[in-house]
Short mmCIF file of C-alpha atoms and ligand atoms in Angstrom, two decimals:
data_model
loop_
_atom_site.label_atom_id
_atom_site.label_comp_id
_atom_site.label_asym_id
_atom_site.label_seq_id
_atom_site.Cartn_x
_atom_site.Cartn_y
_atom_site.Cartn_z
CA UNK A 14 0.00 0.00 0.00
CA UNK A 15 1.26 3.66 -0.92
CA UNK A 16 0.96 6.47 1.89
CA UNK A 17 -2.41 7.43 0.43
CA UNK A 18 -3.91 3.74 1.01
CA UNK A 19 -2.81 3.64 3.81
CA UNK A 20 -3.98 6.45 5.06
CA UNK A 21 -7.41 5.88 4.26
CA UNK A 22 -7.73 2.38 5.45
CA UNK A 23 -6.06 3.42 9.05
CA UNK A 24 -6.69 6.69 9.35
CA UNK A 25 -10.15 8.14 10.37
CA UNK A 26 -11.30 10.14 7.86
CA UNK A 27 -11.85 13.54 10.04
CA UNK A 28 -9.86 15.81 6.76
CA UNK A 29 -10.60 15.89 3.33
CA UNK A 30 -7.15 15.68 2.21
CA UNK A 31 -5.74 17.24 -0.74
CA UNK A 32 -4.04 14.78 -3.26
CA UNK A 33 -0.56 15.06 -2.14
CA UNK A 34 1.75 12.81 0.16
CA UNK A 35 4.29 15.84 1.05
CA UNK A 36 7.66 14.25 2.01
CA UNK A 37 10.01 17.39 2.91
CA UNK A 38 10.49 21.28 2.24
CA UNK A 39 12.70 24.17 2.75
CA UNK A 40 11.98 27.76 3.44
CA UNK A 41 8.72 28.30 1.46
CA UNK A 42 9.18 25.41 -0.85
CA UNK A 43 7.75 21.78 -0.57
CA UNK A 44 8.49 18.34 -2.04
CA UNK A 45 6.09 15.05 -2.55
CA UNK A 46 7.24 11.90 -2.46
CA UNK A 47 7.37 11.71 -6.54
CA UNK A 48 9.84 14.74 -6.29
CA UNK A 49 7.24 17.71 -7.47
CA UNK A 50 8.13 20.99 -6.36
CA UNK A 51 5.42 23.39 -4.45
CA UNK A 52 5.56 26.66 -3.24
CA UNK A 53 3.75 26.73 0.06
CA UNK A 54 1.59 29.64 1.17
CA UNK A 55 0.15 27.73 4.11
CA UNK A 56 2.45 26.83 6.09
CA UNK A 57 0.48 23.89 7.54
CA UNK A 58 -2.27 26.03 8.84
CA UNK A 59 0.11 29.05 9.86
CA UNK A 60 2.32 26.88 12.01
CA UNK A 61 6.07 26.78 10.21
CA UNK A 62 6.05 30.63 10.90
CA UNK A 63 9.67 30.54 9.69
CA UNK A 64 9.11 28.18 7.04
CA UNK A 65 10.05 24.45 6.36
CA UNK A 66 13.18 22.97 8.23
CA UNK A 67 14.36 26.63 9.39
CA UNK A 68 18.21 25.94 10.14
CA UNK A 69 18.46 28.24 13.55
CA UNK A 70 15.11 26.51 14.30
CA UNK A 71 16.16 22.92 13.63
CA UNK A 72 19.35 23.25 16.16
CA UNK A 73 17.75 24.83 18.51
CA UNK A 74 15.35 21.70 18.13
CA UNK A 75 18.21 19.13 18.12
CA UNK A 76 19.72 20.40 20.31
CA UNK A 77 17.67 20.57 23.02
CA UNK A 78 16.54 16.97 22.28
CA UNK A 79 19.91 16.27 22.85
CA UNK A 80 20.17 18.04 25.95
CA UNK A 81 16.75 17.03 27.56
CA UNK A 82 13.74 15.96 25.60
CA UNK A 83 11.24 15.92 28.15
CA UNK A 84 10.72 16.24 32.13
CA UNK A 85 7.33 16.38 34.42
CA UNK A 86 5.99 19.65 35.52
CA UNK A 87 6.96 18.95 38.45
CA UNK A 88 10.62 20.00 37.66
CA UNK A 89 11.87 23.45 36.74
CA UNK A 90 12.74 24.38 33.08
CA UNK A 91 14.85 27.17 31.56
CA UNK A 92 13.48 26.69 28.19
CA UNK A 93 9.82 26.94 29.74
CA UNK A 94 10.76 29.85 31.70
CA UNK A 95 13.22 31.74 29.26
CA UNK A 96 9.73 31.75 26.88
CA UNK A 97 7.72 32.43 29.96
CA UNK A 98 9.73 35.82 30.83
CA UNK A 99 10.45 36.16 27.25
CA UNK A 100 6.32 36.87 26.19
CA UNK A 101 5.98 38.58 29.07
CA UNK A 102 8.72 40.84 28.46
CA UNK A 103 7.18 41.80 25.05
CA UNK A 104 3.50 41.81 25.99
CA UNK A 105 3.23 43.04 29.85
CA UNK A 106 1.37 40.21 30.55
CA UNK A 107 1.83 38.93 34.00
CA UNK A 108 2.04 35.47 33.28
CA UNK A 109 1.66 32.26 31.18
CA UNK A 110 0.03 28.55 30.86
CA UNK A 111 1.10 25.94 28.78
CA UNK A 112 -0.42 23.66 26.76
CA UNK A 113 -0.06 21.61 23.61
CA UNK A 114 -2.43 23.13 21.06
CA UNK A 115 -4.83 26.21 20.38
CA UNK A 116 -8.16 24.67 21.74
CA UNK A 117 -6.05 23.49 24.83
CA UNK A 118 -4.81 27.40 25.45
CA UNK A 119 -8.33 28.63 24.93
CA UNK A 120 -9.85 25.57 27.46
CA UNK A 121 -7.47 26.80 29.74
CA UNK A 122 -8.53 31.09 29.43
CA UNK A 123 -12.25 29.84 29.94
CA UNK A 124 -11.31 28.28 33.03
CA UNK A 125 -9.04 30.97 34.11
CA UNK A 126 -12.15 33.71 33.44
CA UNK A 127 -14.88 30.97 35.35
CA UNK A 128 -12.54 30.71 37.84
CA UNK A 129 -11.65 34.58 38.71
CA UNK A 130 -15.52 35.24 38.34
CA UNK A 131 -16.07 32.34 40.67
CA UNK A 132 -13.82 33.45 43.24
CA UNK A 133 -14.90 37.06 43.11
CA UNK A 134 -18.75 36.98 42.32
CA UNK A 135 -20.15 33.32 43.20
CA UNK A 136 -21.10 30.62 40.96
CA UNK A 137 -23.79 32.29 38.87
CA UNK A 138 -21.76 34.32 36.77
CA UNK A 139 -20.21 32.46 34.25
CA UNK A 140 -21.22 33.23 30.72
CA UNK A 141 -18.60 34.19 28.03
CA UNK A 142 -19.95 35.66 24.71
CA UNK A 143 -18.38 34.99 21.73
CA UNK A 144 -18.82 36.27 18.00
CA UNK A 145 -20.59 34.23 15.39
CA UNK A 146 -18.85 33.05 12.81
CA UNK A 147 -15.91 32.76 15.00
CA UNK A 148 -13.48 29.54 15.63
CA UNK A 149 -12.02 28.68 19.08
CA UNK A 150 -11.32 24.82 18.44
CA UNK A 151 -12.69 21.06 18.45
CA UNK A 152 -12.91 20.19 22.40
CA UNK A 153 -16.62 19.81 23.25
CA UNK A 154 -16.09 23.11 25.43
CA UNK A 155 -13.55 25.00 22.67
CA UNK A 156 -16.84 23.61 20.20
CA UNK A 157 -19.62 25.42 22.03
CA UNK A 158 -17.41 28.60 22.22
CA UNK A 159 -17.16 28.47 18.69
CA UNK A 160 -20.32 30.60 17.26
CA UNK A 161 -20.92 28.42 14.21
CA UNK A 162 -23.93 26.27 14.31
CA UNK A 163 -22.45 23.61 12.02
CA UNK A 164 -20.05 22.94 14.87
CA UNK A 165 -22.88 22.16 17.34
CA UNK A 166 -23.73 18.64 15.96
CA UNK A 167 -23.47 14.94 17.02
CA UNK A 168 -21.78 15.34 20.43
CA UNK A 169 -24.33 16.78 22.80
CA UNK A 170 -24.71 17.91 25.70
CA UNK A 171 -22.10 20.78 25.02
CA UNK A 172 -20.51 23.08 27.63
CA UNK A 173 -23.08 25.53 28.39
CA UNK A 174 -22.64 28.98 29.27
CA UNK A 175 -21.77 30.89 25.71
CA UNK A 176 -23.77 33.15 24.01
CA UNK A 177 -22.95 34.41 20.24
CA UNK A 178 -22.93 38.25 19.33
CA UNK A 179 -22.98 39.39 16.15
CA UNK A 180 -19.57 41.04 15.25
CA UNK A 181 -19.18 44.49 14.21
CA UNK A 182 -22.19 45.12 15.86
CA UNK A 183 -21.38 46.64 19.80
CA UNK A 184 -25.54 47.25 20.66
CA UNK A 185 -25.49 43.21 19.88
CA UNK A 186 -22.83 42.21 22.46
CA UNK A 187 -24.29 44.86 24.90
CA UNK A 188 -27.85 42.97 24.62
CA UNK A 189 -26.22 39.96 25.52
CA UNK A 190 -24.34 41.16 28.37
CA UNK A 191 -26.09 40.77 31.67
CA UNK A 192 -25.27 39.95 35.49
CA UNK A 193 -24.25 36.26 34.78
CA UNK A 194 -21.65 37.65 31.99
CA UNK A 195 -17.54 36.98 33.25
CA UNK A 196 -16.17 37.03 29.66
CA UNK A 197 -16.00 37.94 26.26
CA UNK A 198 -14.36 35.96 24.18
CA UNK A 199 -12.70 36.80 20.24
CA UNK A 200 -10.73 36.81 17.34
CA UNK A 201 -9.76 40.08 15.79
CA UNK A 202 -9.44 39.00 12.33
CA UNK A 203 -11.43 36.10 12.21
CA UNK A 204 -9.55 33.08 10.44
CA UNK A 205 -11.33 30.18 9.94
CA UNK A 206 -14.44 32.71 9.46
CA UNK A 207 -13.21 34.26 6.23
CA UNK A 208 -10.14 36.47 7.36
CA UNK A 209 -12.80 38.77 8.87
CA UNK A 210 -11.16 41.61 10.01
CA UNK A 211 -13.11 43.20 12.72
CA UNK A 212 -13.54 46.92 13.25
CA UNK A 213 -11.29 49.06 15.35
CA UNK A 214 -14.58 50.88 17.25
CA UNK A 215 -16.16 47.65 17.91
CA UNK A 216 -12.85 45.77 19.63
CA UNK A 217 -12.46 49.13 21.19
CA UNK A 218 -15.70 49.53 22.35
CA UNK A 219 -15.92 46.07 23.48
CA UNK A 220 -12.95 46.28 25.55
CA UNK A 221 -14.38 49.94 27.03
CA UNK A 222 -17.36 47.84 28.38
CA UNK A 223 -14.70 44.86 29.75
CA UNK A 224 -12.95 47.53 31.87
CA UNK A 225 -15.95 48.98 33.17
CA UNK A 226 -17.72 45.99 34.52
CA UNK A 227 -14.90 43.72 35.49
CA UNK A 228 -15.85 41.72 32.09
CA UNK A 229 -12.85 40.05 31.45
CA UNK A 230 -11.64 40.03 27.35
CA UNK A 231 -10.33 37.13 25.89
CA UNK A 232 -8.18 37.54 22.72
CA UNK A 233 -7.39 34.75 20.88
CA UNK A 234 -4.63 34.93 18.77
CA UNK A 235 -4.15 31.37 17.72
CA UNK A 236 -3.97 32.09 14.21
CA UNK A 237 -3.25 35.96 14.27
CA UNK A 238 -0.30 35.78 16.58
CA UNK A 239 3.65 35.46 16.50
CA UNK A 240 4.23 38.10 13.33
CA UNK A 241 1.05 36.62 11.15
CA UNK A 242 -0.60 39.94 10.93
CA UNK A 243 2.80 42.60 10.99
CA UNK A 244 2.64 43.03 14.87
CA UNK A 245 3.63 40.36 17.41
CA UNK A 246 -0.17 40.16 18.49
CA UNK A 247 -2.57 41.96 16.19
CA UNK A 248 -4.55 42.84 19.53
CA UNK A 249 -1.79 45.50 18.77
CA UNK A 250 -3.60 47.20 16.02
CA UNK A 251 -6.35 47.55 17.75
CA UNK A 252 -5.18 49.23 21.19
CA UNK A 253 -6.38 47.57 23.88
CA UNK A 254 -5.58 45.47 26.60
CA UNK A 255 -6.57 41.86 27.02
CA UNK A 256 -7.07 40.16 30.34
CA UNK A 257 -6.35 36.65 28.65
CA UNK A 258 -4.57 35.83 25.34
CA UNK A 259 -3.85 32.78 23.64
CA UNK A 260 -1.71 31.68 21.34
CA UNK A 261 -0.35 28.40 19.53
CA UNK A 262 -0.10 27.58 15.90
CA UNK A 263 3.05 30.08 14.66
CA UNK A 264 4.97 29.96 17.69
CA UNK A 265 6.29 26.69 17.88
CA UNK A 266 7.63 26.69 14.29
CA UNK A 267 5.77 22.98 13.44
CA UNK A 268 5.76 21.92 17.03
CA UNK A 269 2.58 21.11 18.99
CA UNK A 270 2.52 24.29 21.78
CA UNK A 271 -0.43 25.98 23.46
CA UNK A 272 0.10 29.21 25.42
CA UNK A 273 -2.78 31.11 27.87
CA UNK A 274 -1.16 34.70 28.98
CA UNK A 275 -2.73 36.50 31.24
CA UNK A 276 -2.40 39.80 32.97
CA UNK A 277 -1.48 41.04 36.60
CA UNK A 278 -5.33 41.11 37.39
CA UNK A 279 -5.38 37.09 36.72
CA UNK A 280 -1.92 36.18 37.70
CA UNK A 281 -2.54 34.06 40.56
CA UNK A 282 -5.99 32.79 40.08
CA UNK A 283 -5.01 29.74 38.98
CA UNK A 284 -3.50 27.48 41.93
CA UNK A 285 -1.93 24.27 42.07
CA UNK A 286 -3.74 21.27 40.54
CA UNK A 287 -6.55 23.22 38.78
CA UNK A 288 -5.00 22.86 35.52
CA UNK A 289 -2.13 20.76 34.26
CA UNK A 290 -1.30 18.85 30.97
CA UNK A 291 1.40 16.16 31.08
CA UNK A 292 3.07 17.48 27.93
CA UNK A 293 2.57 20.82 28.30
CA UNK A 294 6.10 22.95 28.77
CA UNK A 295 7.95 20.09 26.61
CA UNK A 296 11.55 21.55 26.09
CA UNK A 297 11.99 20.59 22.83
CA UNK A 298 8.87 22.56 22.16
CA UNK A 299 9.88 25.54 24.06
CA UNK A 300 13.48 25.54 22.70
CA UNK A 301 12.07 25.89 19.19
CA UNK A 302 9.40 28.51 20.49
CA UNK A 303 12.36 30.34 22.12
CA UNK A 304 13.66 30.66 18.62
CA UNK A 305 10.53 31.25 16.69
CA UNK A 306 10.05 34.24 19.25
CA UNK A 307 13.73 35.72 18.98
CA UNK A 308 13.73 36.32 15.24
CA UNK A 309 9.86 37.17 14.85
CA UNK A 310 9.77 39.88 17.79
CA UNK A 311 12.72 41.77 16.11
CA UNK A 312 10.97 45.00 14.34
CA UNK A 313 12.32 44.85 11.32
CA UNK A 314 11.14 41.51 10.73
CA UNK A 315 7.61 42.45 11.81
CA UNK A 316 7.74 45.88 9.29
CA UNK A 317 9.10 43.22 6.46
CA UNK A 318 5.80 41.06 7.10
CA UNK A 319 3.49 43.75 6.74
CA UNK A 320 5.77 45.06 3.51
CA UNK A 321 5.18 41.55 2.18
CA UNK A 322 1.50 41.00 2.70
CA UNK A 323 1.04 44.85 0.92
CA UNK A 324 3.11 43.50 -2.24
CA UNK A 325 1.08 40.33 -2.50
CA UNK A 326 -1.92 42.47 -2.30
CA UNK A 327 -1.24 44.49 -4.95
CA UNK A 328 -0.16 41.32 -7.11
CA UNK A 329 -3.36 39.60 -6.30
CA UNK A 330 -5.77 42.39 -7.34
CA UNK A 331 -4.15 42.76 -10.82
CA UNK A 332 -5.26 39.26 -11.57
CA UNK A 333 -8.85 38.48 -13.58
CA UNK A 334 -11.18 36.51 -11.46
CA UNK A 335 -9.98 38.00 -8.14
CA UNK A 336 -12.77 40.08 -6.73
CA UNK A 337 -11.60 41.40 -3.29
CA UNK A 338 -8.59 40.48 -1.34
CA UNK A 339 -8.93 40.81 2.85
CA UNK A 340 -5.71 41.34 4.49
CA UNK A 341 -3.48 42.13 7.34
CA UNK A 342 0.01 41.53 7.69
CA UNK A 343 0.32 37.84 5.95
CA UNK A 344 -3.45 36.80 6.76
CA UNK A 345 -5.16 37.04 3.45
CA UNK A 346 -8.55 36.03 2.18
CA UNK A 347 -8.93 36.31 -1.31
CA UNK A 348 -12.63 36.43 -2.93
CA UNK A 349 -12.70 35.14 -6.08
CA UNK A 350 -15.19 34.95 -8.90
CA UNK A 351 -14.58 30.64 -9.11
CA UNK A 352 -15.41 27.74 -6.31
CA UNK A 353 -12.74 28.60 -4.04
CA UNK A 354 -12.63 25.11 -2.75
CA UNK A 355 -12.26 23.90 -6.70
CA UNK A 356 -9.77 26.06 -7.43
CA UNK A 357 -7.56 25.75 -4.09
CA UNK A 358 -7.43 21.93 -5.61
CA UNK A 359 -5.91 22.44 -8.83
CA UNK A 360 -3.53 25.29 -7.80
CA UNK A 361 -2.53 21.73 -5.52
CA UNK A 362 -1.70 20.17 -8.65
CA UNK A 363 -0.37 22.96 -10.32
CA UNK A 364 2.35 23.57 -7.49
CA UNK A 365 0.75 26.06 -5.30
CA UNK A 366 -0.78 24.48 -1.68
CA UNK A 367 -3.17 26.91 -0.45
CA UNK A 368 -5.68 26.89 1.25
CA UNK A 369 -9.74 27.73 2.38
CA UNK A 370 -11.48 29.99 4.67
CA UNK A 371 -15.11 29.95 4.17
CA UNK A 372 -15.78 30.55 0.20
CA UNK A 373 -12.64 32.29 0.40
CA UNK A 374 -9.11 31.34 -0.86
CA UNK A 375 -6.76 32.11 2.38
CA UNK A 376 -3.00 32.51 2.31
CA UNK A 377 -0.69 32.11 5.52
CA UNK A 378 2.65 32.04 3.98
CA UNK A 379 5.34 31.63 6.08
CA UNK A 380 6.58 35.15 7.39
CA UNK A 381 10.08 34.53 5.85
CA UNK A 382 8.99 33.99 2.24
CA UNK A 383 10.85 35.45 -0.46
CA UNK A 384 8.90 38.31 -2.79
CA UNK A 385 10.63 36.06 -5.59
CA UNK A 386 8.24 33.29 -4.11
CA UNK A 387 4.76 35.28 -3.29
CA UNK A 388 5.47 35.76 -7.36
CA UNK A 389 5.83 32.22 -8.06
CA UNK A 390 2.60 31.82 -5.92
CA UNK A 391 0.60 34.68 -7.37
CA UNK A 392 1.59 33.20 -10.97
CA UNK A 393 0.40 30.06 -10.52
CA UNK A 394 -2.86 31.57 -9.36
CA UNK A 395 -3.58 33.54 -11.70
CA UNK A 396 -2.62 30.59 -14.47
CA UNK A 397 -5.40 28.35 -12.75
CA UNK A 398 -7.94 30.72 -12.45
CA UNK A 399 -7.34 31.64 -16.36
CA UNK A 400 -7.69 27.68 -16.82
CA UNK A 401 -10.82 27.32 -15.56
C1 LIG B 17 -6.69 26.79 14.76
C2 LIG B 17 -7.41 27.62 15.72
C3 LIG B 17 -7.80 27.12 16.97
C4 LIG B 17 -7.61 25.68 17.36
O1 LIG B 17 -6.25 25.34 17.45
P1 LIG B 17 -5.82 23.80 17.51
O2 LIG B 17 -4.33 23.86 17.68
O3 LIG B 17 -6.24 23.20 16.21
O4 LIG B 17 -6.52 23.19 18.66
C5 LIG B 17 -8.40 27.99 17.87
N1 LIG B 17 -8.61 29.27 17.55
C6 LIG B 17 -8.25 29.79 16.37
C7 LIG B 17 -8.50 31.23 16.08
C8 LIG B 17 -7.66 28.98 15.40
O5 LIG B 17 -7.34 29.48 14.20
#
């Protein structure tokens, strides 16, 4: 049997896969097993934030899986708590969780907000609106969260206690808010939704109405985080100051890392053996985090991301079939007059992997791609949507 056989005889079938075993990469470019060359704007779901098989990242990596590859929570680590200080540092956050993916991070900042509500006001308040249209992860709890109805199938009873607001629409969360309210939960550009960029009066606004009623705001930044949109967090953009951020896909470079942050307010409601997670910490992880962090924090980096993304905007809207293109930093939806879904396929097999957000074509390229590369890419879009 060949890898694809295999895979769907053993594997459940929880993805609709595209047609490609990929066997290794470099930078921005990717290889099948045949030998066919790709040039990624993906990056597995915006994870290899520096690309495929970075070489500072991979001996950092080795290294520390040389060194120490794992060790309980119950020990100290300096890779742990170099990344700890190290976010902190360059957020003035208070203090961090860990955790091995993005659901994980945002299970953890809904406990954290039940638990500081708990503690302060009593049982009874405990609801935490989210947006609709928004995506917070596949855990039954991370499921309800999410404001989708497709996503509230099959596996009932879900956590209760979320309520959906429409976004970009502040008298909508204000109708939902009421005594039992602790949190409100989002994404500021909304990835999974359709690269929805939300409004800078309506996350301002919401986080006006946080402060003044001890509402604590959740940002999540799985997606958005680590560089993706131009600034470390793109919370930045908007000016305000989350009580609880999470983060995971770009900052462990292809690694499996979940991190909660939370400010001074929240530092210490979490005590010993209400959360855990036996993985969580890894050093391996955190060495390549550490690394991830170093190189995407540095300002010049960040301004090159944002140059970037504006030069594949510009590319993209010269080309016939693309209607719109939403953007920040290198988060892009692209609207397009074809099936998006259709057409992500055969830029596959015409050497471009991209992906979907909605009816939208989305690119997460890796932050260190090449403009001689976003050309390459843009090329072989605009060739497929001229072929079909
Ligand atoms: C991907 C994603 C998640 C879920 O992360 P996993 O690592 O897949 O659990 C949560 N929130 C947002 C915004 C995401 O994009």
């Amino acid at each position: 049997m060949n890898t694809k056989e295999k895979d769907l005889k053993y594997i459940m079938h929880t993805y609709g896969r595209y047609d490609v075993a990929l066997k290794s990469g470099k930078g921005a470019t990717a290889y099948d097993e045949d030998g066919k060359r790709y040039i990624d704007v993906s990056s597995g779901i915006g994870v290899n934030s520096l690309g495929y098989c970075d070489e500072g990242w991979v001996k950092a990596v080795s290294q520390q899986a040389g060194t120490i590859q794992h060790m309980s929570n119950y020990f100290y680590s300096s890779q742990a708590s170099d990344l700890a200080e190290k976010l902190c540092s360059l957020t003035g956050l208070a203090k961090i969780c860990f955790g091995n993916s993005g659901a994980e991070a945002n299970e953890c900042a809904i406990k954290i907000a039940r638990k500081y509500s708990f503690d302060k006001y009593g049982a009874e308040r405990n609801e935490i609106i989210t947006l609709k249209n928004s995506f917070h992860g596949r855990t039954v709890t991370t499921l309800s969260a999410t404001g989708q109805e497709v996503f509230h199938n099959f596996f009932f009873p879900f956590t209760r206690g979320f309520k959906y607001a429409e976004p970009n629409n502040l008298d909508d969360v204000k109708n939902n808010i009421d005594e039992k309210t602790c949190a409100i939960m989002l994404e500021v550009v909304q990835g999974e939704g359709g690269v929805n960029i939300l409004d800078k009066d309506f996350v301002k606004g919401i986080a006006d109405i946080c402060s003044q009623s001890d509402i604590l705001l959740i940002i999540d930044e799985v997606q958005t985080g680590v560089g993706r949109t131009g600034k470390l967090f793109a919370y930045e953009h908007y000016g305000v100051n989350p009580d609880l951020v999470t983060v995971a896909k770009g900052i462990g470079g292809g690694l499996p890392i979940g991190i909660c942050m939370c400010g001074e307010k929240l530092k210490d409601v979490m005590s010993p053996s209400t959360h855990g997670t036996t993985f969580g910490a890894n050093p391996v992880v955190c060495a390549g985090a550490n690394y991830v962090l170093g190189r995407v924090s540095d300002e010049t980096f960040l301004s090159e991301v944002e140059k970037k993304g504006a030069y594949l905007e510009e590319m993209l809207l010269k080309i016939d079939g693309v209607k719109n293109v939403r953007r920040l930093g290198l988060m892009v939806g692209i609207e397009i007059e074809n099936d998006a879904h259709d057409t992500a396929a055969k830029c596959v097999a015409n050497g471009l992997l991209i992906i979907t957000a909605k009816d939208l074509l989305r690119m997460l390229p890796p932050l260190t791609i090449t403009t001689a590369e976003l050309d390459e890419a843009v090329n072989i879009l605009e060739k497929t949507l001229k072929e079909n």
